PDB file of C-alpha atoms in Angstrom:
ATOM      1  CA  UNK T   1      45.415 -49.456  -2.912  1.00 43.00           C
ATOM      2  CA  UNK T   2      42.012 -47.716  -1.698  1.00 44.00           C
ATOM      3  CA  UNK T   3      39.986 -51.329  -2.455  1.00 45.00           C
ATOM      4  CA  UNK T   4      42.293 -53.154  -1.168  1.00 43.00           C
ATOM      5  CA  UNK T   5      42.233 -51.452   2.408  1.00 45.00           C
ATOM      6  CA  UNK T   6      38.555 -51.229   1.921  1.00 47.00           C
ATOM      7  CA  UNK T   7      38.108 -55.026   1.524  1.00 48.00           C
ATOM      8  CA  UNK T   8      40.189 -55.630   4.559  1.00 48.00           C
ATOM      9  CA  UNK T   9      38.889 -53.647   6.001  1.00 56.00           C
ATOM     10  CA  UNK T  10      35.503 -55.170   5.788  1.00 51.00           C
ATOM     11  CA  UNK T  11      36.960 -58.602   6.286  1.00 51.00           C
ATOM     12  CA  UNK T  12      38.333 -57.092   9.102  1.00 51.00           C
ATOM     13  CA  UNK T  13      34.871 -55.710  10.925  1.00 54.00           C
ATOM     14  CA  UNK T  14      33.299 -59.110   9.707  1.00 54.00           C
ATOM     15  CA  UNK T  15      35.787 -60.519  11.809  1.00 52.00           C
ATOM     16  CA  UNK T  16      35.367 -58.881  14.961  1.00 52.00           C
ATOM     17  CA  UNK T  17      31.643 -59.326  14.653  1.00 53.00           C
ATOM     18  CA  UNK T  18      31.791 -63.518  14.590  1.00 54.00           C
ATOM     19  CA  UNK T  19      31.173 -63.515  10.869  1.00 52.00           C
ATOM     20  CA  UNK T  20      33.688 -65.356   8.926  1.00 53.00           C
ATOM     21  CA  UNK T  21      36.719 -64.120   8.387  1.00 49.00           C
ATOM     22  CA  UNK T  22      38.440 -63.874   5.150  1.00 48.00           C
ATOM     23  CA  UNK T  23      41.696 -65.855   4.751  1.00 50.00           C
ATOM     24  CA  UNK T  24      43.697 -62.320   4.487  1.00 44.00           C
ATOM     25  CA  UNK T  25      41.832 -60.424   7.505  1.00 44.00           C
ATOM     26  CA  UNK T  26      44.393 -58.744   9.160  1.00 50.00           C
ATOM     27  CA  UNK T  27      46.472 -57.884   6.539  1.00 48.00           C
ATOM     28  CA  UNK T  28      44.987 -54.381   6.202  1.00 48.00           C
ATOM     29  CA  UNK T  29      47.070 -53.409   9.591  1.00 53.00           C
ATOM     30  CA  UNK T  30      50.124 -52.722   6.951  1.00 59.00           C
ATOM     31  CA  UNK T  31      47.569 -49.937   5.087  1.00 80.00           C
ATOM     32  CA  UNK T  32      46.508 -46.945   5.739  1.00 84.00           C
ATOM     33  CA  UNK T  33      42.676 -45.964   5.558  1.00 88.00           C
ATOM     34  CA  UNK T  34      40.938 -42.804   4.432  1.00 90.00           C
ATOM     35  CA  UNK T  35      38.924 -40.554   6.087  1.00 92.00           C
ATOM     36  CA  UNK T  36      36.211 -40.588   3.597  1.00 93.00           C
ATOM     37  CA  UNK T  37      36.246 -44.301   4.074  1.00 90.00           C
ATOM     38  CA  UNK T  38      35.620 -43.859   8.013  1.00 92.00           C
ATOM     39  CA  UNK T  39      33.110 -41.390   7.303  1.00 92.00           C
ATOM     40  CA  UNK T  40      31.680 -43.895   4.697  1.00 92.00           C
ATOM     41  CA  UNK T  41      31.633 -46.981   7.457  1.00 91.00           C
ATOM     42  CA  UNK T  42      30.741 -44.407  10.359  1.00 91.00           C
ATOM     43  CA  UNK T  43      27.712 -43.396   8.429  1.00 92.00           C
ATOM     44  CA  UNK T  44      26.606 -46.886   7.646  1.00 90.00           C
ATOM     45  CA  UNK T  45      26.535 -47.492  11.125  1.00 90.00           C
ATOM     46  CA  UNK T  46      24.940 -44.716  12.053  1.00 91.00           C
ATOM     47  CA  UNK T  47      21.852 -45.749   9.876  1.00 92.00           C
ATOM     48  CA  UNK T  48      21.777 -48.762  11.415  1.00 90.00           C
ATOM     49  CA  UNK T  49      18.806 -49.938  14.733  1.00 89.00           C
ATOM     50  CA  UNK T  50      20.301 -49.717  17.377  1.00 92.00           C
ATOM     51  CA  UNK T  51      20.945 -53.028  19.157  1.00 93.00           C
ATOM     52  CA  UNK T  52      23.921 -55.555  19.965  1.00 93.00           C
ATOM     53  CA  UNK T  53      25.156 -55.859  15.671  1.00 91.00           C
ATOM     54  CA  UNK T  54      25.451 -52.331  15.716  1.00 92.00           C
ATOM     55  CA  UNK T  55      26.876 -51.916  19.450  1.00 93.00           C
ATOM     56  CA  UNK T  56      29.531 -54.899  18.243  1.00 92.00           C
ATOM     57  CA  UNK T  57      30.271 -52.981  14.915  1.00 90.00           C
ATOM     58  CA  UNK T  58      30.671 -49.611  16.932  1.00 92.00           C
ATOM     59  CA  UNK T  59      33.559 -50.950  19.155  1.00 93.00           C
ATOM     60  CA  UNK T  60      34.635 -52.809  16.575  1.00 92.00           C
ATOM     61  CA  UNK T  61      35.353 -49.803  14.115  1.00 92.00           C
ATOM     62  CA  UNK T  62      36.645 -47.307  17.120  1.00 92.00           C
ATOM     63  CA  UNK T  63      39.698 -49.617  17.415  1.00 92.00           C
ATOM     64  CA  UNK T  64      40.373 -50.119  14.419  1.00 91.00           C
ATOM     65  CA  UNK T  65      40.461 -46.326  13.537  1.00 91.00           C
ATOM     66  CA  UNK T  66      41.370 -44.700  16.872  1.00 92.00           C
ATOM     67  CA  UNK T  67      44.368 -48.242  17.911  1.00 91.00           C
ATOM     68  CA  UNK T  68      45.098 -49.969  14.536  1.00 88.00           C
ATOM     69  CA  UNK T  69      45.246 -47.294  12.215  1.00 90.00           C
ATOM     70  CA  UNK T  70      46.134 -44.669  14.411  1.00 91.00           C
ATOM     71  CA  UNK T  71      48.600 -42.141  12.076  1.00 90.00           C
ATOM     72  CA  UNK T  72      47.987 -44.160   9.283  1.00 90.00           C
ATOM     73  CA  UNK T  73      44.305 -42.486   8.359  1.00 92.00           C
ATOM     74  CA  UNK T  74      45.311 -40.113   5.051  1.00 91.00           C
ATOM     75  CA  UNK T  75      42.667 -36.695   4.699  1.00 92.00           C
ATOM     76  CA  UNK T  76      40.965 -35.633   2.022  1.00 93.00           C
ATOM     77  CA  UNK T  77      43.100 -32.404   1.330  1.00 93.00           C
ATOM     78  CA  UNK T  78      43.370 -30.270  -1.228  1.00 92.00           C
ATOM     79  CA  UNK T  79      46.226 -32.713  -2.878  1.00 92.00           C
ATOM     80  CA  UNK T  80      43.128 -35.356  -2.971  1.00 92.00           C
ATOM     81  CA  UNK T  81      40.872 -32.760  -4.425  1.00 93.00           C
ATOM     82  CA  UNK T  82      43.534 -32.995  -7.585  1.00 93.00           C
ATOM     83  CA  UNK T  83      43.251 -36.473  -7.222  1.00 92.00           C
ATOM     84  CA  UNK T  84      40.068 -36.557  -7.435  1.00 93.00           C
ATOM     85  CA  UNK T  85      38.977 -34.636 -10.449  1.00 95.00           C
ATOM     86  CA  UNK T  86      41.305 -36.780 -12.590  1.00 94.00           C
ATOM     87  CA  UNK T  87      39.814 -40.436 -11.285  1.00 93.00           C
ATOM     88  CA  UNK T  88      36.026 -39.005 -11.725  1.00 95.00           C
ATOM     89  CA  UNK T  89      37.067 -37.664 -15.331  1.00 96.00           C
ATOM     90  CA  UNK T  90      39.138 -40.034 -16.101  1.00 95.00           C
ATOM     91  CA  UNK T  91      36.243 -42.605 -15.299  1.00 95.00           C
ATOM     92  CA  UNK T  92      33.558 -40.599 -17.104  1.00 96.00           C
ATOM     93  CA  UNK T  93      35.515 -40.475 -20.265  1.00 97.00           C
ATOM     94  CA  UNK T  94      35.858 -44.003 -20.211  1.00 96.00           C
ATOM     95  CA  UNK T  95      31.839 -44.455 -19.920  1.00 97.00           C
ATOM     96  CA  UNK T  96      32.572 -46.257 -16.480  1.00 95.00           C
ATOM     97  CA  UNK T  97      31.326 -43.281 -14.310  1.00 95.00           C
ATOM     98  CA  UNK T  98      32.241 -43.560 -10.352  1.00 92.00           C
ATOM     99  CA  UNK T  99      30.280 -42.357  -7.177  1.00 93.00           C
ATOM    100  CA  UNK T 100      31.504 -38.935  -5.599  1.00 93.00           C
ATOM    101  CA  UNK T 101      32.653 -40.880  -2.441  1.00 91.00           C
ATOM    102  CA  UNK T 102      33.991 -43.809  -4.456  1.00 90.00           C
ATOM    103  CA  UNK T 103      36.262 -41.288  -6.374  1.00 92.00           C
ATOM    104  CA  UNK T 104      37.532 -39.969  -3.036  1.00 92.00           C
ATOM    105  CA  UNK T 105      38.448 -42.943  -1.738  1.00 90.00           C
ATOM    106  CA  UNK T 106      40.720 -43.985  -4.855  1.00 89.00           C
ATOM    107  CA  UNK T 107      41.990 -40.549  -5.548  1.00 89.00           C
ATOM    108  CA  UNK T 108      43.318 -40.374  -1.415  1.00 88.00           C
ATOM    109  CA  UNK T 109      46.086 -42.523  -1.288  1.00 82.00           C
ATOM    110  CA  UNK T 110      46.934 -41.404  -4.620  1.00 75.00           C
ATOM    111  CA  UNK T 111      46.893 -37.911  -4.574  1.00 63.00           C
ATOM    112  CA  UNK T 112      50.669 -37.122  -4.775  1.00 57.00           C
ATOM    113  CA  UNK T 113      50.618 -38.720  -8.385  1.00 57.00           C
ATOM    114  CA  UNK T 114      48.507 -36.244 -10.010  1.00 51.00           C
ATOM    115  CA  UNK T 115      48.659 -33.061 -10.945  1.00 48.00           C
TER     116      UNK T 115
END
């Protein structure tokens, strides 16, 4: 579910910033999103120059998260934490090792699955 989200997410910003959109933009507004995922996209911007891409990207991403997905952004709780360990293990034991934030993102929306 977390990649999913994640690319409409993206499709979604690309969207709103004149860049193609994808054929399923706009589905995402049935999801939910995580908070490490708007940290994740919040961060990218905030590396960006500033300028009219990023000024576009900004109001683009506080609607989304503060109108579209409003009550539907799921935390990174202690649930999640549980989550977590298992996806990052789980991954490492495979030999297909994942990125901290990566692992957070997947293990979110599935947290009440594990333990």
């Amino acid at each position: 579910m977390a990649s999913m989200t994640i690319r409409n997410l993206d499709d979604s910003l690309s969207s709103a910033c004149g860049s193609a959109p994808c054929p399923m933009a706009g589905a995402w507004k049935t999801r939910h999103a995580t908070s490490v995922a708007e940290a994740e996209i919040r961060y990218g911007m905030a590396r960006m120059g500033h300028g009219r891409r990023r000024q576009q990207l900004e109001h683009a991403v506080i609607s989304i998260f503060n109108d579209d997905f409003a009550g539907r952004i799921l935390p990174f709780d202690g649930e999640a934490a549980w989550a977590y360990a298992a996806v990052a293990c789980e991954r490492f034991q495979a030999g297909r090792p994942i990125s901290q934030v990566d692992a957070q993102i997947i293990a979110t929306p599935t947290r009440d699955q594990q333990q």
